Amino acid sequence: MGGLVGSEHHSPSPTTLCGGCGFKITDRYYLVAVERAWHSECLRCGECRRPLDTALSCFSRQSRIYCRDDYYRLFGVRRCNRCCLPLGSNELVMRARDAVFHLACFTCAACNQPLAKGDIFGMRDGIVYCRLHYEMLQHPSTLTFFPSLSSSGGLSNGGLGGNSPGSGSLGHHHSVQKGRPRKRKIPPAAAAGMVYDSSGTNGSASGGGGGGGSSSQQQQQQQRTKRMRTSFKHHQLRTMKSYFAINQNPDAKDLKQLAQKTGLSKRVLQVWFQNARAKWRRNIMRQQDGG
């Protein structure tokens, strides 16, 4: 980096040459930047050609002069679009459009498949997908019993079918089952007193019990202490819904990877998928009964 310094010379040296045009400087006033002399009109950014004669500072790299904005844009510390950690100056990276990734981070956001140079992939909202999952995002009608996808690049609000409970939230609704009744096992989520409701627009997990209980059970539930409430951010919901479209019942290894991506605990993720599967089954039953 070189500071821009203006100097006044009444009788410049005969050997004073301009660092820009290379010609001898005969002007009374000239500029000195990065230990070289310049005609005032020759000191320009090598990228955008903006004059730098009135700038407070300028930057130099490989004998070229840059303005502050272009220097930081071209050579400043960049961060990986996936993990947001800094990229080393000597580190091998993968570039996709304006995004830069660590080699290990350049993977499909849905299946975590590593992508190498020459592989076909797609990007949506700065997120990288392999060819298969990108086509699934682009053409949701080809998916059978999968949540619908919106044109904005993520899963649509309440995309598991039925009425949307809120912006990006997954609602838990009690439905009346037609036909022959059958015994239903209480899911662990209900036993733990945690179900997903539609009270918040950011997708919240709040306390609540399973439906169909007796009045005494409801009274006992009301007497319980205040339960944990988890608020989901949009990128967390997008990641969970994208994975649900691929695998509705993730195993422990999958939950661990999702926990690392979303920052949520495995237990919270497990409950979310349990409720998502339950709602998906109810919607399928409604479609079958309606048909």
C-alpha positions as MATLAB code, in Angstrom:
seq = 'MGGLVGSEHHSPSPTTLCGGCGFKITDRYYLVAVERAWHSECLRCGECRRPLDTALSCFSRQSRIYCRDDYYRLFGVRRCNRCCLPLGSNELVMRARDAVFHLACFTCAACNQPLAKGDIFGMRDGIVYCRLHYEMLQHPSTLTFFPSLSSSGGLSNGGLGGNSPGSGSLGHHHSVQKGRPRKRKIPPAAAAGMVYDSSGTNGSASGGGGGGGSSSQQQQQQQRTKRMRTSFKHHQLRTMKSYFAINQNPDAKDLKQLAQKTGLSKRVLQVWFQNARAKWRRNIMRQQDGG';
ca = [
       0.000    0.000    0.000;
       1.302    3.453   -0.824;
       0.181    6.779    0.515;
      -0.546    9.533   -1.958;
       1.689   12.560   -1.367;
       1.635   15.791   -3.350;
       4.977   17.526   -3.858;
       5.835   20.912   -5.299;
       8.984   21.215   -7.395;
       9.990   24.424   -9.160;
      12.790   22.804  -11.112;
      12.208   19.057  -11.559;
      15.175   16.854  -12.237;
      15.819   16.160  -15.931;
      15.594   12.447  -15.185;
      12.224   12.600  -13.407;
       9.934   10.313  -15.399;
       6.214    9.776  -14.899;
       5.284    6.373  -13.478;
       2.182    6.314  -15.684;
       3.070    7.494  -19.181;
       6.842    7.142  -18.875;
       7.559   10.608  -20.214;
       9.682   13.233  -18.512;
       7.866   15.458  -16.061;
       8.236   19.149  -16.917;
       5.263   20.466  -14.947;
       5.834   22.712  -11.971;
       3.636   20.479   -9.817;
       3.582   16.710   -9.844;
       2.562   13.883   -7.545;
       4.589   11.299   -5.696;
       2.953    7.952   -4.936;
       4.515    4.616   -3.961;
       7.982    6.136   -4.402;
       7.346    7.196   -7.994;
       6.573   10.530   -9.630;
       3.391   11.061  -11.636;
       1.754   13.652  -13.801;
      -1.425   14.623  -11.968;
      -3.543   13.385  -14.886;
      -1.613   10.085  -15.129;
      -2.232    8.898  -11.587;
      -5.334    6.749  -12.115;
      -6.715    3.474  -10.849;
      -5.515    0.685  -13.110;
      -8.915   -1.031  -12.869;
     -11.618    1.644  -13.078;
      -9.416    4.463  -14.456;
     -10.669    6.859  -11.820;
      -8.329    9.845  -11.270;
      -6.461    9.654   -7.977;
      -4.880   13.096   -7.933;
      -7.310   14.220   -5.210;
      -7.521   10.892   -3.355;
      -6.196   10.615    0.171;
      -4.543    7.261   -0.489;
      -3.845    4.778   -3.226;
      -2.748    1.155   -3.344;
      -0.131   -0.683   -5.340;
       0.173   -4.337   -6.325;
       2.512   -5.793   -8.939;
       3.474   -2.287  -10.112;
      -0.154   -1.299  -10.738;
      -2.011    1.468   -8.925;
      -5.535    0.903   -7.578;
      -8.133    2.985   -5.821;
      -9.217    1.802   -2.401;
     -12.484    0.192   -3.535;
     -10.972   -1.818   -6.372;
      -7.992   -2.915   -4.308;
     -10.136   -4.397   -1.540;
     -12.529   -5.884   -4.065;
      -9.751   -7.611   -5.980;
      -7.202   -8.415   -3.298;
      -8.899   -7.971    0.058;
      -9.514  -10.823    2.497;
     -12.394  -12.876    1.147;
     -14.558  -15.326    3.033;
     -15.963  -18.670    2.024;
     -19.623  -18.438    1.011;
     -20.348  -21.719    2.785;
     -18.567  -21.549    6.159;
     -17.901  -17.771    6.209;
     -14.304  -18.357    7.354;
     -11.452  -16.375    5.757;
      -9.755  -17.718    2.648;
      -5.979  -17.909    2.798;
      -3.967  -16.000    0.212;
      -2.171  -19.188   -0.900;
      -5.167  -21.476   -0.482;
      -6.778  -23.308   -3.387;
     -10.374  -22.206   -3.804;
     -13.392  -22.907   -5.991;
     -15.159  -20.021   -7.707;
     -18.777  -19.940   -8.841;
     -19.988  -16.643  -10.276;
     -18.975  -14.048   -7.689;
     -18.818  -16.580   -4.848;
     -15.638  -18.224   -3.542;
     -15.463  -21.471   -1.540;
     -12.928  -23.604    0.272;
     -12.357  -26.835   -1.641;
     -13.899  -28.820    1.219;
     -16.897  -26.468    1.379;
     -17.757  -26.700   -2.307;
     -20.430  -29.352   -1.822;
     -24.126  -29.754   -2.587;
     -26.217  -28.122    0.134;
     -28.776  -30.946   -0.045;
     -26.694  -34.146   -0.170;
     -23.246  -32.788    0.773;
     -21.727  -34.384   -2.328;
     -18.296  -32.858   -3.107;
     -18.161  -30.981   -6.393;
     -14.980  -30.877   -8.449;
     -13.827  -28.825  -11.400;
     -15.822  -29.810  -14.464;
     -18.848  -31.067  -12.523;
     -22.228  -29.661  -13.494;
     -23.906  -27.825  -10.643;
     -26.426  -25.061  -10.028;
     -26.608  -22.047   -7.736;
     -29.623  -20.485   -6.098;
     -29.429  -17.568   -3.661;
     -25.689  -18.147   -3.353;
     -26.182  -21.824   -2.395;
     -24.586  -24.579   -4.474;
     -26.479  -27.733   -5.476;
     -25.442  -30.771   -7.484;
     -27.152  -31.254  -10.823;
     -29.799  -33.640   -9.477;
     -30.933  -31.502   -6.585;
     -30.761  -28.284   -8.573;
     -33.093  -29.795  -11.177;
     -35.380  -30.907   -8.358;
     -35.475  -27.318   -7.133;
     -36.143  -26.014  -10.629;
     -38.872  -28.541  -11.447;
     -40.776  -29.392   -8.245;
     -43.628  -30.931  -10.253;
     -41.403  -33.915  -11.010;
     -41.216  -34.790   -7.316;
     -43.681  -37.266   -5.928;
     -45.045  -36.414   -2.491;
     -42.275  -33.875   -1.938;
     -42.847  -30.373   -0.588;
     -43.445  -27.693   -3.189;
     -40.637  -25.269   -3.951;
     -41.015  -21.552   -4.461;
     -39.464  -19.476   -7.217;
     -37.483  -17.445   -4.694;
     -35.003  -20.251   -4.327;
     -36.121  -21.883   -1.101;
     -38.997  -24.055   -0.023;
     -42.307  -22.280   -0.134;
     -43.952  -21.200    3.093;
     -45.654  -24.174    4.624;
     -44.451  -26.194    1.662;
     -45.413  -29.526    3.176;
     -48.889  -29.169    1.716;
     -52.183  -27.926    3.085;
     -52.713  -24.413    4.345;
     -49.644  -22.402    5.068;
     -49.473  -21.629    8.804;
     -47.126  -18.699    8.386;
     -44.065  -17.368    6.676;
     -41.551  -20.185    6.727;
     -43.203  -21.912    9.670;
     -44.306  -25.490   10.028;
     -47.686  -25.737   11.690;
     -49.050  -28.571   13.797;
     -52.783  -29.059   13.147;
     -55.219  -31.605   14.562;
     -57.228  -33.318   11.841;
     -60.261  -35.602   11.994;
     -59.403  -38.972   10.512;
     -61.998  -40.565    8.256;
     -62.678  -44.244    7.973;
     -61.656  -46.964   10.372;
     -59.925  -45.637   13.478;
     -56.601  -47.129   14.385;
     -54.315  -46.992   17.340;
     -51.657  -44.366   17.097;
     -48.421  -44.407   18.955;
     -47.649  -41.166   20.739;
     -44.552  -39.766   19.044;
     -41.551  -38.913   21.214;
     -42.059  -35.260   20.340;
     -45.467  -35.229   22.006;
     -44.174  -37.212   24.949;
     -41.446  -34.647   25.404;
     -44.014  -31.869   25.381;
     -42.647  -30.207   22.260;
     -44.585  -29.728   19.036;
     -44.371  -27.154   16.308;
     -47.068  -24.523   16.253;
     -48.030  -21.736   13.902;
     -47.901  -18.889   16.367;
     -44.719  -17.347   14.980;
     -43.786  -16.333   11.480;
     -40.186  -17.454   11.852;
     -40.980  -21.095   12.491;
     -41.035  -21.677   16.226;
     -41.046  -24.780   18.364;
     -43.205  -24.386   21.417;
     -44.611  -26.530   24.159;
     -47.767  -28.517   23.621;
     -49.141  -32.014   23.873;
     -50.463  -34.538   21.411;
     -54.093  -34.261   20.362;
     -56.936  -36.508   21.436;
     -56.083  -36.730   25.140;
     -58.518  -36.805   28.051;
     -59.470  -33.718   30.043;
     -57.327  -34.880   32.973;
     -54.335  -35.202   30.689;
     -54.958  -31.711   29.364;
     -55.087  -30.363   32.895;
     -51.805  -32.082   33.686;
     -50.260  -30.550   30.598;
     -51.445  -27.102   31.643;
     -49.846  -27.598   35.041;
     -46.457  -28.379   33.566;
     -43.716  -25.850   33.849;
     -43.034  -23.480   30.983;
     -41.474  -25.427   28.153;
     -38.571  -24.610   25.908;
     -39.277  -22.504   22.840;
     -36.958  -22.529   19.845;
     -37.050  -19.894   17.113;
     -35.791  -20.850   13.677;
     -34.044  -18.500   11.298;
     -34.867  -18.503    7.606;
     -31.644  -20.227    6.535;
     -32.214  -22.952    9.156;
     -35.742  -23.626    7.888;
     -34.519  -23.591    4.301;
     -31.821  -26.159    5.071;
     -34.200  -28.453    6.981;
     -36.929  -28.268    4.345;
     -34.448  -28.854    1.532;
     -33.171  -31.970    3.287;
     -36.728  -33.145    4.026;
     -37.380  -33.131    0.291;
     -34.533  -35.625   -0.089;
     -34.772  -37.710    3.063;
     -37.731  -37.568    5.426;
     -36.157  -39.764    8.096;
     -32.499  -38.805    8.614;
     -30.314  -41.081   10.703;
     -27.934  -40.047   13.477;
     -25.130  -39.257   11.037;
     -27.409  -37.081    8.920;
     -28.702  -35.267   11.994;
     -25.133  -34.587   13.077;
     -24.322  -33.008    9.709;
     -27.519  -30.954    9.791;
     -26.703  -29.823   13.315;
     -23.335  -28.549   12.111;
     -24.924  -26.726    9.172;
     -27.816  -25.142   11.067;
     -26.345  -24.703   14.543;
     -29.349  -26.515   16.051;
     -29.174  -29.470   18.408;
     -29.832  -32.988   17.154;
     -32.837  -33.232   19.475;
     -34.477  -30.128   18.018;
     -33.832  -31.408   14.497;
     -35.262  -34.815   15.395;
     -38.457  -33.235   16.712;
     -38.772  -31.029   13.634;
     -38.524  -34.022   11.291;
     -41.005  -36.026   13.396;
     -43.588  -33.276   13.142;
     -42.842  -32.720    9.462;
     -43.393  -36.412    8.715;
     -46.636  -36.407   10.696;
     -48.009  -33.439    8.780;
     -46.881  -34.909    5.471;
     -48.752  -38.165    6.243;
     -51.904  -36.251    7.174;
     -51.801  -34.340    3.918;
     -51.374  -37.561    1.948;
     -54.365  -39.085    3.765;
     -56.439  -35.996    2.983;
     -55.541  -36.290   -0.685;
     -56.441  -39.983   -0.724;
     -59.739  -39.413    1.078;
     -60.565  -36.504   -1.192;
     -59.826  -38.590   -4.289;
];
